[in-house]
Amino acid sequence: MVPAFVTSTPAARINGFRDTSASRALPGTHFDDVDPLDVIEAADWLCELCGGEIPKEVDRYDPQAATADHHMPLALGGHHVRNNMRAAHRRCNLSKNATHPDDLNASR
């Protein structure tokens, strides 16, 4: 099974990613059109949080599924721009939650 976002159109991926991200963003957050698949492919399907390989053929709700993580979380003032995003497993992204990057690095 290939996740739907891999086979959907770029416009659908961009709009879906923007819509789901907007609910976590602070007022004044800047939003660029970012295709999450571009973020994941730029990382060669490797999780930039744990370093593990991200499988291409799992359901989007699988803990191993590919996601685009906001390095500086939107809830902490990060922006929805390409240079604030990185590829991550769903489980890694969810466990990071809205942790500040400095706090995440200190815990490793």
PDB file of N, CA and C in Angstrom:
ATOM      1  N   MET A   1       0.848  -1.181   0.000  1.00  0.00           N
ATOM      2  CA  MET A   1       0.000   0.000   0.000  1.00  0.00           C
ATOM      3  C   MET A   1       0.891   1.241   0.000  1.00  0.00           C
ATOM      4  N   VAL A   2       0.673   2.133  -0.923  1.00  0.00           N
ATOM      5  CA  VAL A   2       1.407   3.391  -1.005  1.00  0.00           C
ATOM      6  C   VAL A   2       0.534   4.474  -0.367  1.00  0.00           C
ATOM      7  N   PRO A   3       1.098   5.301   0.527  1.00  0.00           N
ATOM      8  CA  PRO A   3       0.297   6.350   1.155  1.00  0.00           C
ATOM      9  C   PRO A   3      -0.343   7.266   0.119  1.00  0.00           C
ATOM     10  N   ALA A   4      -1.537   7.728   0.420  1.00  0.00           N
ATOM     11  CA  ALA A   4      -2.290   8.561  -0.519  1.00  0.00           C
ATOM     12  C   ALA A   4      -1.526   9.820  -0.912  1.00  0.00           C
ATOM     13  N   PHE A   5      -0.768  10.386   0.014  1.00  0.00           N
ATOM     14  CA  PHE A   5      -0.100  11.634  -0.345  1.00  0.00           C
ATOM     15  C   PHE A   5       0.968  11.431  -1.415  1.00  0.00           C
ATOM     16  N   VAL A   6       1.479  10.227  -1.548  1.00  0.00           N
ATOM     17  CA  VAL A   6       2.492   9.961  -2.569  1.00  0.00           C
ATOM     18  C   VAL A   6       1.869   9.988  -3.960  1.00  0.00           C
ATOM     19  N   THR A   7       0.646   9.496  -4.072  1.00  0.00           N
ATOM     20  CA  THR A   7       0.000   9.413  -5.380  1.00  0.00           C
ATOM     21  C   THR A   7      -0.927  10.592  -5.678  1.00  0.00           C
ATOM     22  N   SER A   8      -1.203  11.440  -4.697  1.00  0.00           N
ATOM     23  CA  SER A   8      -2.073  12.588  -4.951  1.00  0.00           C
ATOM     24  C   SER A   8      -1.300  13.661  -5.712  1.00  0.00           C
ATOM     25  N   THR A   9      -2.014  14.653  -6.201  1.00  0.00           N
ATOM     26  CA  THR A   9      -1.376  15.717  -6.976  1.00  0.00           C
ATOM     27  C   THR A   9      -0.569  16.629  -6.053  1.00  0.00           C
ATOM     28  N   PRO A  10       0.426  17.315  -6.600  1.00  0.00           N
ATOM     29  CA  PRO A  10       1.176  18.265  -5.776  1.00  0.00           C
ATOM     30  C   PRO A  10       0.266  19.307  -5.108  1.00  0.00           C
ATOM     31  N   ALA A  11      -0.707  19.820  -5.842  1.00  0.00           N
ATOM     32  CA  ALA A  11      -1.615  20.822  -5.262  1.00  0.00           C
ATOM     33  C   ALA A  11      -2.390  20.244  -4.085  1.00  0.00           C
ATOM     34  N   ALA A  12      -2.838  19.004  -4.198  1.00  0.00           N
ATOM     35  CA  ALA A  12      -3.572  18.364  -3.103  1.00  0.00           C
ATOM     36  C   ALA A  12      -2.666  18.171  -1.890  1.00  0.00           C
ATOM     37  N   ARG A  13      -1.413  17.763  -2.121  1.00  0.00           N
ATOM     38  CA  ARG A  13      -0.471  17.591  -1.007  1.00  0.00           C
ATOM     39  C   ARG A  13      -0.189  18.925  -0.325  1.00  0.00           C
ATOM     40  N   ILE A  14       0.061  19.951  -1.111  1.00  0.00           N
ATOM     41  CA  ILE A  14       0.378  21.274  -0.570  1.00  0.00           C
ATOM     42  C   ILE A  14      -0.797  21.807   0.241  1.00  0.00           C
ATOM     43  N   ASN A  15      -1.994  21.746  -0.314  1.00  0.00           N
ATOM     44  CA  ASN A  15      -3.173  22.267   0.383  1.00  0.00           C
ATOM     45  C   ASN A  15      -3.504  21.462   1.628  1.00  0.00           C
ATOM     46  N   GLY A  16      -3.395  20.139   1.551  1.00  0.00           N
ATOM     47  CA  GLY A  16      -3.671  19.305   2.711  1.00  0.00           C
ATOM     48  C   GLY A  16      -2.687  19.563   3.837  1.00  0.00           C
ATOM     49  N   PHE A  17      -1.413  19.698   3.488  1.00  0.00           N
ATOM     50  CA  PHE A  17      -0.369  19.964   4.479  1.00  0.00           C
ATOM     51  C   PHE A  17      -0.586  21.328   5.132  1.00  0.00           C
ATOM     52  N   ARG A  18      -0.928  22.306   4.324  1.00  0.00           N
ATOM     53  CA  ARG A  18      -1.195  23.658   4.836  1.00  0.00           C
ATOM     54  C   ARG A  18      -2.399  23.629   5.779  1.00  0.00           C
ATOM     55  N   ASP A  19      -3.464  22.959   5.364  1.00  0.00           N
ATOM     56  CA  ASP A  19      -4.684  22.915   6.173  1.00  0.00           C
ATOM     57  C   ASP A  19      -4.448  22.241   7.523  1.00  0.00           C
ATOM     58  N   THR A  20      -3.745  21.116   7.523  1.00  0.00           N
ATOM     59  CA  THR A  20      -3.513  20.428   8.796  1.00  0.00           C
ATOM     60  C   THR A  20      -2.538  21.212   9.673  1.00  0.00           C
ATOM     61  N   SER A  21      -1.620  21.928   9.074  1.00  0.00           N
ATOM     62  CA  SER A  21      -0.647  22.706   9.839  1.00  0.00           C
ATOM     63  C   SER A  21      -1.262  23.980  10.420  1.00  0.00           C
ATOM     64  N   ALA A  22      -2.216  24.557   9.724  1.00  0.00           N
ATOM     65  CA  ALA A  22      -2.805  25.827  10.159  1.00  0.00           C
ATOM     66  C   ALA A  22      -3.436  25.744  11.540  1.00  0.00           C
ATOM     67  N   SER A  23      -3.952  24.583  11.902  1.00  0.00           N
ATOM     68  CA  SER A  23      -4.611  24.443  13.203  1.00  0.00           C
ATOM     69  C   SER A  23      -3.626  24.551  14.369  1.00  0.00           C
ATOM     70  N   ARG A  24      -2.346  24.351  14.110  1.00  0.00           N
ATOM     71  CA  ARG A  24      -1.332  24.415  15.170  1.00  0.00           C
ATOM     72  C   ARG A  24      -0.552  25.723  15.154  1.00  0.00           C
ATOM     73  N   ALA A  25      -0.788  26.556  14.165  1.00  0.00           N
ATOM     74  CA  ALA A  25       0.017  27.758  13.976  1.00  0.00           C
ATOM     75  C   ALA A  25      -0.462  28.928  14.838  1.00  0.00           C
ATOM     76  N   LEU A  26       0.483  29.740  15.242  1.00  0.00           N
ATOM     77  CA  LEU A  26       0.172  30.961  15.971  1.00  0.00           C
ATOM     78  C   LEU A  26      -0.279  32.042  14.990  1.00  0.00           C
ATOM     79  N   PRO A  27      -1.033  33.034  15.452  1.00  0.00           N
ATOM     80  CA  PRO A  27      -1.388  34.150  14.566  1.00  0.00           C
ATOM     81  C   PRO A  27      -0.119  34.789  14.010  1.00  0.00           C
ATOM     82  N   GLY A  28      -0.141  35.137  12.747  1.00  0.00           N
ATOM     83  CA  GLY A  28       1.014  35.757  12.099  1.00  0.00           C
ATOM     84  C   GLY A  28       1.994  34.781  11.491  1.00  0.00           C
ATOM     85  N   THR A  29       1.714  33.477  11.593  1.00  0.00           N
ATOM     86  CA  THR A  29       2.599  32.478  10.996  1.00  0.00           C
ATOM     87  C   THR A  29       2.620  32.650   9.484  1.00  0.00           C
ATOM     88  N   HIS A  30       3.816  32.613   8.918  1.00  0.00           N
ATOM     89  CA  HIS A  30       3.963  32.710   7.463  1.00  0.00           C
ATOM     90  C   HIS A  30       3.799  31.316   6.852  1.00  0.00           C
ATOM     91  N   PHE A  31       3.003  31.237   5.797  1.00  0.00           N
ATOM     92  CA  PHE A  31       2.773  29.973   5.096  1.00  0.00           C
ATOM     93  C   PHE A  31       3.233  30.072   3.655  1.00  0.00           C
ATOM     94  N   ASP A  32       4.188  29.229   3.280  1.00  0.00           N
ATOM     95  CA  ASP A  32       4.585  29.051   1.884  1.00  0.00           C
ATOM     96  C   ASP A  32       3.919  27.781   1.370  1.00  0.00           C
ATOM     97  N   ASP A  33       3.855  27.651   0.059  1.00  0.00           N
ATOM     98  CA  ASP A  33       3.367  26.418  -0.548  1.00  0.00           C
ATOM     99  C   ASP A  33       4.502  25.412  -0.538  1.00  0.00           C
ATOM    100  N   VAL A  34       4.409  24.427   0.341  1.00  0.00           N
ATOM    101  CA  VAL A  34       5.450  23.413   0.468  1.00  0.00           C
ATOM    102  C   VAL A  34       4.823  22.045   0.240  1.00  0.00           C
ATOM    103  N   ASP A  35       5.417  21.297  -0.669  1.00  0.00           N
ATOM    104  CA  ASP A  35       4.968  19.938  -0.948  1.00  0.00           C
ATOM    105  C   ASP A  35       5.698  19.002   0.023  1.00  0.00           C
ATOM    106  N   PRO A  36       4.969  18.325   0.914  1.00  0.00           N
ATOM    107  CA  PRO A  36       5.646  17.451   1.875  1.00  0.00           C
ATOM    108  C   PRO A  36       6.455  16.342   1.206  1.00  0.00           C
ATOM    109  N   LEU A  37       6.022  15.906   0.033  1.00  0.00           N
ATOM    110  CA  LEU A  37       6.776  14.869  -0.670  1.00  0.00           C
ATOM    111  C   LEU A  37       8.155  15.394  -1.073  1.00  0.00           C
ATOM    112  N   ASP A  38       8.255  16.663  -1.432  1.00  0.00           N
ATOM    113  CA  ASP A  38       9.556  17.258  -1.758  1.00  0.00           C
ATOM    114  C   ASP A  38      10.491  17.227  -0.544  1.00  0.00           C
ATOM    115  N   VAL A  39       9.933  17.495   0.642  1.00  0.00           N
ATOM    116  CA  VAL A  39      10.721  17.477   1.876  1.00  0.00           C
ATOM    117  C   VAL A  39      11.267  16.071   2.121  1.00  0.00           C
ATOM    118  N   ILE A  40      10.396  15.088   1.968  1.00  0.00           N
ATOM    119  CA  ILE A  40      10.765  13.693   2.235  1.00  0.00           C
ATOM    120  C   ILE A  40      11.765  13.182   1.198  1.00  0.00           C
ATOM    121  N   GLU A  41      11.529  13.496  -0.061  1.00  0.00           N
ATOM    122  CA  GLU A  41      12.448  13.044  -1.109  1.00  0.00           C
ATOM    123  C   GLU A  41      13.812  13.721  -0.990  1.00  0.00           C
ATOM    124  N   ALA A  42      13.850  14.976  -0.558  1.00  0.00           N
ATOM    125  CA  ALA A  42      15.133  15.674  -0.375  1.00  0.00           C
ATOM    126  C   ALA A  42      15.973  15.003   0.704  1.00  0.00           C
ATOM    127  N   ALA A  43      15.309  14.357   1.646  1.00  0.00           N
ATOM    128  CA  ALA A  43      16.014  13.633   2.715  1.00  0.00           C
ATOM    129  C   ALA A  43      16.288  12.187   2.333  1.00  0.00           C
ATOM    130  N   ASP A  44      16.024  11.833   1.085  1.00  0.00           N
ATOM    131  CA  ASP A  44      16.229  10.461   0.593  1.00  0.00           C
ATOM    132  C   ASP A  44      15.478   9.423   1.422  1.00  0.00           C
ATOM    133  N   TRP A  45      14.284   9.787   1.889  1.00  0.00           N
ATOM    134  CA  TRP A  45      13.429   8.881   2.650  1.00  0.00           C
ATOM    135  C   TRP A  45      14.111   8.396   3.928  1.00  0.00           C
ATOM    136  N   LEU A  46      14.879   9.295   4.553  1.00  0.00           N
ATOM    137  CA  LEU A  46      15.493   9.012   5.849  1.00  0.00           C
ATOM    138  C   LEU A  46      14.910   9.978   6.874  1.00  0.00           C
ATOM    139  N   CYS A  47      14.582   9.466   8.043  1.00  0.00           N
ATOM    140  CA  CYS A  47      14.046  10.284   9.122  1.00  0.00           C
ATOM    141  C   CYS A  47      15.155  11.187   9.650  1.00  0.00           C
ATOM    142  N   GLU A  48      14.908  12.478   9.665  1.00  0.00           N
ATOM    143  CA  GLU A  48      15.915  13.421  10.131  1.00  0.00           C
ATOM    144  C   GLU A  48      15.866  13.609  11.650  1.00  0.00           C
ATOM    145  N   LEU A  49      15.024  12.841  12.318  1.00  0.00           N
ATOM    146  CA  LEU A  49      15.000  12.841  13.785  1.00  0.00           C
ATOM    147  C   LEU A  49      15.755  11.644  14.345  1.00  0.00           C
ATOM    148  N   CYS A  50      15.473  10.450  13.806  1.00  0.00           N
ATOM    149  CA  CYS A  50      16.142   9.243  14.337  1.00  0.00           C
ATOM    150  C   CYS A  50      17.194   8.673  13.385  1.00  0.00           C
ATOM    151  N   GLY A  51      17.183   9.077  12.126  1.00  0.00           N
ATOM    152  CA  GLY A  51      18.144   8.594  11.151  1.00  0.00           C
ATOM    153  C   GLY A  51      17.739   7.322  10.435  1.00  0.00           C
ATOM    154  N   GLY A  52      16.593   6.748  10.810  1.00  0.00           N
ATOM    155  CA  GLY A  52      16.140   5.503  10.201  1.00  0.00           C
ATOM    156  C   GLY A  52      15.496   5.697   8.839  1.00  0.00           C
ATOM    157  N   GLU A  53      15.463   4.614   8.091  1.00  0.00           N
ATOM    158  CA  GLU A  53      14.831   4.633   6.773  1.00  0.00           C
ATOM    159  C   GLU A  53      13.319   4.744   6.921  1.00  0.00           C
ATOM    160  N   ILE A  54      12.711   5.552   6.053  1.00  0.00           N
ATOM    161  CA  ILE A  54      11.258   5.702   6.025  1.00  0.00           C
ATOM    162  C   ILE A  54      10.734   4.836   4.890  1.00  0.00           C
ATOM    163  N   PRO A  55       9.912   3.833   5.195  1.00  0.00           N
ATOM    164  CA  PRO A  55       9.378   2.986   4.121  1.00  0.00           C
ATOM    165  C   PRO A  55       8.390   3.756   3.252  1.00  0.00           C
ATOM    166  N   LYS A  56       8.390   3.448   1.965  1.00  0.00           N
ATOM    167  CA  LYS A  56       7.511   4.139   1.028  1.00  0.00           C
ATOM    168  C   LYS A  56       6.133   3.512   0.942  1.00  0.00           C
ATOM    169  N   GLU A  57       5.994   2.286   1.371  1.00  0.00           N
ATOM    170  CA  GLU A  57       4.735   1.578   1.145  1.00  0.00           C
ATOM    171  C   GLU A  57       4.056   1.157   2.440  1.00  0.00           C
ATOM    172  N   VAL A  58       3.699   2.143   3.244  1.00  0.00           N
ATOM    173  CA  VAL A  58       2.915   1.884   4.458  1.00  0.00           C
ATOM    174  C   VAL A  58       1.764   2.876   4.510  1.00  0.00           C
ATOM    175  N   ASP A  59       0.725   2.496   5.226  1.00  0.00           N
ATOM    176  CA  ASP A  59      -0.416   3.365   5.419  1.00  0.00           C
ATOM    177  C   ASP A  59       0.026   4.635   6.142  1.00  0.00           C
ATOM    178  N   ARG A  60      -0.609   5.764   5.879  1.00  0.00           N
ATOM    179  CA  ARG A  60      -0.188   7.025   6.481  1.00  0.00           C
ATOM    180  C   ARG A  60      -0.310   7.053   7.999  1.00  0.00           C
ATOM    181  N   TYR A  61      -1.101   6.147   8.568  1.00  0.00           N
ATOM    182  CA  TYR A  61      -1.249   6.087  10.021  1.00  0.00           C
ATOM    183  C   TYR A  61      -0.262   5.123  10.678  1.00  0.00           C
ATOM    184  N   ASP A  62       0.520   4.438   9.883  1.00  0.00           N
ATOM    185  CA  ASP A  62       1.538   3.532  10.406  1.00  0.00           C
ATOM    186  C   ASP A  62       2.604   4.358  11.135  1.00  0.00           C
ATOM    187  N   PRO A  63       3.114   3.900  12.264  1.00  0.00           N
ATOM    188  CA  PRO A  63       4.160   4.646  12.983  1.00  0.00           C
ATOM    189  C   PRO A  63       5.398   4.933  12.131  1.00  0.00           C
ATOM    190  N   GLN A  64       5.653   4.105  11.121  1.00  0.00           N
ATOM    191  CA  GLN A  64       6.816   4.285  10.239  1.00  0.00           C
ATOM    192  C   GLN A  64       6.540   5.225   9.071  1.00  0.00           C
ATOM    193  N   ALA A  65       5.296   5.665   8.903  1.00  0.00           N
ATOM    194  CA  ALA A  65       4.912   6.469   7.736  1.00  0.00           C
ATOM    195  C   ALA A  65       5.699   7.775   7.662  1.00  0.00           C
ATOM    196  N   ALA A  66       5.836   8.261   6.447  1.00  0.00           N
ATOM    197  CA  ALA A  66       6.553   9.505   6.197  1.00  0.00           C
ATOM    198  C   ALA A  66       5.700  10.715   6.565  1.00  0.00           C
ATOM    199  N   THR A  67       6.341  11.680   7.235  1.00  0.00           N
ATOM    200  CA  THR A  67       5.721  12.974   7.514  1.00  0.00           C
ATOM    201  C   THR A  67       6.749  14.064   7.287  1.00  0.00           C
ATOM    202  N   ALA A  68       6.277  15.278   7.142  1.00  0.00           N
ATOM    203  CA  ALA A  68       7.157  16.442   7.110  1.00  0.00           C
ATOM    204  C   ALA A  68       6.997  17.154   8.453  1.00  0.00           C
ATOM    205  N   ASP A  69       8.084  17.242   9.194  1.00  0.00           N
ATOM    206  CA  ASP A  69       8.102  17.832  10.531  1.00  0.00           C
ATOM    207  C   ASP A  69       8.545  19.287  10.447  1.00  0.00           C
ATOM    208  N   HIS A  70       7.941  20.130  11.271  1.00  0.00           N
ATOM    209  CA  HIS A  70       8.403  21.515  11.403  1.00  0.00           C
ATOM    210  C   HIS A  70       9.501  21.527  12.467  1.00  0.00           C
ATOM    211  N   HIS A  71      10.720  21.861  12.050  1.00  0.00           N
ATOM    212  CA  HIS A  71      11.860  21.886  12.984  1.00  0.00           C
ATOM    213  C   HIS A  71      11.522  22.772  14.191  1.00  0.00           C
ATOM    214  N   MET A  72      11.169  24.028  13.944  1.00  0.00           N
ATOM    215  CA  MET A  72      10.646  24.893  15.007  1.00  0.00           C
ATOM    216  C   MET A  72       9.137  24.767  14.912  1.00  0.00           C
ATOM    217  N   PRO A  73       8.512  24.125  15.904  1.00  0.00           N
ATOM    218  CA  PRO A  73       7.077  23.877  15.831  1.00  0.00           C
ATOM    219  C   PRO A  73       6.262  25.151  15.605  1.00  0.00           C
ATOM    220  N   LEU A  74       5.188  25.016  14.839  1.00  0.00           N
ATOM    221  CA  LEU A  74       4.306  26.146  14.574  1.00  0.00           C
ATOM    222  C   LEU A  74       3.727  26.686  15.873  1.00  0.00           C
ATOM    223  N   ALA A  75       3.452  25.810  16.816  1.00  0.00           N
ATOM    224  CA  ALA A  75       2.881  26.216  18.108  1.00  0.00           C
ATOM    225  C   ALA A  75       3.855  27.049  18.937  1.00  0.00           C
ATOM    226  N   LEU A  76       5.129  27.046  18.548  1.00  0.00           N
ATOM    227  CA  LEU A  76       6.147  27.820  19.263  1.00  0.00           C
ATOM    228  C   LEU A  76       6.672  28.983  18.429  1.00  0.00           C
ATOM    229  N   GLY A  77       5.965  29.313  17.354  1.00  0.00           N
ATOM    230  CA  GLY A  77       6.357  30.451  16.532  1.00  0.00           C
ATOM    231  C   GLY A  77       7.084  30.122  15.253  1.00  0.00           C
ATOM    232  N   GLY A  78       7.241  28.841  14.934  1.00  0.00           N
ATOM    233  CA  GLY A  78       7.866  28.460  13.666  1.00  0.00           C
ATOM    234  C   GLY A  78       6.966  28.811  12.491  1.00  0.00           C
ATOM    235  N   HIS A  79       7.553  28.859  11.322  1.00  0.00           N
ATOM    236  CA  HIS A  79       6.800  29.179  10.105  1.00  0.00           C
ATOM    237  C   HIS A  79       6.713  27.958   9.202  1.00  0.00           C
ATOM    238  N   HIS A  80       5.696  27.959   8.386  1.00  0.00           N
ATOM    239  CA  HIS A  80       5.434  26.866   7.442  1.00  0.00           C
ATOM    240  C   HIS A  80       6.188  27.188   6.142  1.00  0.00           C
ATOM    241  N   VAL A  81       7.508  27.080   6.231  1.00  0.00           N
ATOM    242  CA  VAL A  81       8.393  27.375   5.102  1.00  0.00           C
ATOM    243  C   VAL A  81       9.357  26.211   4.935  1.00  0.00           C
ATOM    244  N   ARG A  82       9.856  26.034   3.739  1.00  0.00           N
ATOM    245  CA  ARG A  82      10.680  24.862   3.426  1.00  0.00           C
ATOM    246  C   ARG A  82      11.895  24.718   4.343  1.00  0.00           C
ATOM    247  N   ASN A  83      12.579  25.817   4.669  1.00  0.00           N
ATOM    248  CA  ASN A  83      13.796  25.670   5.482  1.00  0.00           C
ATOM    249  C   ASN A  83      13.496  25.394   6.958  1.00  0.00           C
ATOM    250  N   ASN A  84      12.214  25.282   7.316  1.00  0.00           N
ATOM    251  CA  ASN A  84      11.829  24.891   8.677  1.00  0.00           C
ATOM    252  C   ASN A  84      11.237  23.484   8.697  1.00  0.00           C
ATOM    253  N   MET A  85      11.456  22.724   7.640  1.00  0.00           N
ATOM    254  CA  MET A  85      10.855  21.390   7.559  1.00  0.00           C
ATOM    255  C   MET A  85      11.906  20.321   7.320  1.00  0.00           C
ATOM    256  N   ARG A  86      11.577  19.131   7.824  1.00  0.00           N
ATOM    257  CA  ARG A  86      12.458  17.980   7.639  1.00  0.00           C
ATOM    258  C   ARG A  86      11.604  16.718   7.617  1.00  0.00           C
ATOM    259  N   ALA A  87      12.131  15.683   7.018  1.00  0.00           N
ATOM    260  CA  ALA A  87      11.430  14.401   6.927  1.00  0.00           C
ATOM    261  C   ALA A  87      11.491  13.689   8.274  1.00  0.00           C
ATOM    262  N   ALA A  88      10.404  12.992   8.605  1.00  0.00           N
ATOM    263  CA  ALA A  88      10.371  12.248   9.869  1.00  0.00           C
ATOM    264  C   ALA A  88       9.372  11.108   9.781  1.00  0.00           C
ATOM    265  N   HIS A  89       9.655  10.044  10.528  1.00  0.00           N
ATOM    266  CA  HIS A  89       8.640   9.004  10.711  1.00  0.00           C
ATOM    267  C   HIS A  89       7.463   9.628  11.456  1.00  0.00           C
ATOM    268  N   ARG A  90       6.301   9.088  11.264  1.00  0.00           N
ATOM    269  CA  ARG A  90       5.126   9.553  11.997  1.00  0.00           C
ATOM    270  C   ARG A  90       5.369   9.455  13.506  1.00  0.00           C
ATOM    271  N   ARG A  91       5.920   8.327  13.973  1.00  0.00           N
ATOM    272  CA  ARG A  91       6.138   8.142  15.416  1.00  0.00           C
ATOM    273  C   ARG A  91       7.137   9.156  15.963  1.00  0.00           C
ATOM    274  N   CYS A  92       8.183   9.456  15.212  1.00  0.00           N
ATOM    275  CA  CYS A  92       9.185  10.424  15.658  1.00  0.00           C
ATOM    276  C   CYS A  92       8.590  11.829  15.727  1.00  0.00           C
ATOM    277  N   ASN A  93       7.815  12.173  14.712  1.00  0.00           N
ATOM    278  CA  ASN A  93       7.174  13.474  14.662  1.00  0.00           C
ATOM    279  C   ASN A  93       6.186  13.619  15.820  1.00  0.00           C
ATOM    280  N   LEU A  94       5.388  12.590  16.062  1.00  0.00           N
ATOM    281  CA  LEU A  94       4.405  12.655  17.146  1.00  0.00           C
ATOM    282  C   LEU A  94       5.079  12.696  18.518  1.00  0.00           C
ATOM    283  N   SER A  95       6.174  11.974  18.685  1.00  0.00           N
ATOM    284  CA  SER A  95       6.839  11.982  19.990  1.00  0.00           C
ATOM    285  C   SER A  95       7.542  13.313  20.243  1.00  0.00           C
ATOM    286  N   LYS A  96       7.994  13.964  19.198  1.00  0.00           N
ATOM    287  CA  LYS A  96       8.616  15.284  19.328  1.00  0.00           C
ATOM    288  C   LYS A  96       7.567  16.315  19.711  1.00  0.00           C
ATOM    289  N   ASN A  97       6.379  16.204  19.136  1.00  0.00           N
ATOM    290  CA  ASN A  97       5.255  17.095  19.397  1.00  0.00           C
ATOM    291  C   ASN A  97       5.694  18.536  19.202  1.00  0.00           C
ATOM    292  N   ALA A  98       5.432  19.404  20.159  1.00  0.00           N
ATOM    293  CA  ALA A  98       5.782  20.822  20.048  1.00  0.00           C
ATOM    294  C   ALA A  98       6.992  21.141  20.911  1.00  0.00           C
ATOM    295  N   THR A  99       7.982  20.266  20.885  1.00  0.00           N
ATOM    296  CA  THR A  99       9.198  20.468  21.663  1.00  0.00           C
ATOM    297  C   THR A  99      10.108  21.462  20.944  1.00  0.00           C
ATOM    298  N   HIS A 100      10.642  22.409  21.684  1.00  0.00           N
ATOM    299  CA  HIS A 100      11.570  23.381  21.119  1.00  0.00           C
ATOM    300  C   HIS A 100      12.831  22.636  20.678  1.00  0.00           C
ATOM    301  N   PRO A 101      13.413  22.987  19.539  1.00  0.00           N
ATOM    302  CA  PRO A 101      14.615  22.278  19.062  1.00  0.00           C
ATOM    303  C   PRO A 101      15.753  22.246  20.084  1.00  0.00           C
ATOM    304  N   ASP A 102      15.935  23.303  20.855  1.00  0.00           N
ATOM    305  CA  ASP A 102      16.998  23.325  21.871  1.00  0.00           C
ATOM    306  C   ASP A 102      16.721  22.288  22.958  1.00  0.00           C
ATOM    307  N   ASP A 103      15.463  22.131  23.336  1.00  0.00           N
ATOM    308  CA  ASP A 103      15.094  21.137  24.351  1.00  0.00           C
ATOM    309  C   ASP A 103      15.242  19.728  23.818  1.00  0.00           C
ATOM    310  N   LEU A 104      14.922  19.527  22.545  1.00  0.00           N
ATOM    311  CA  LEU A 104      15.042  18.209  21.927  1.00  0.00           C
ATOM    312  C   LEU A 104      16.511  17.808  21.861  1.00  0.00           C
ATOM    313  N   ASN A 105      17.378  18.729  21.455  1.00  0.00           N
ATOM    314  CA  ASN A 105      18.806  18.424  21.356  1.00  0.00           C
ATOM    315  C   ASN A 105      19.416  18.161  22.730  1.00  0.00           C
ATOM    316  N   ALA A 106      18.943  18.831  23.758  1.00  0.00           N
ATOM    317  CA  ALA A 106      19.485  18.639  25.112  1.00  0.00           C
ATOM    318  C   ALA A 106      19.122  17.278  25.673  1.00  0.00           C
ATOM    319  N   SER A 107      17.996  16.706  25.211  1.00  0.00           N
ATOM    320  CA  SER A 107      17.554  15.409  25.739  1.00  0.00           C
ATOM    321  C   SER A 107      18.213  14.236  25.030  1.00  0.00           C
ATOM    322  N   ARG A 108      18.980  14.480  24.002  1.00  0.00           N
ATOM    323  CA  ARG A 108      19.628  13.392  23.251  1.00  0.00           C
ATOM    324  C   ARG A 108      21.016  13.135  23.729  1.00  0.00           C
TER     325      ARG A 108
END
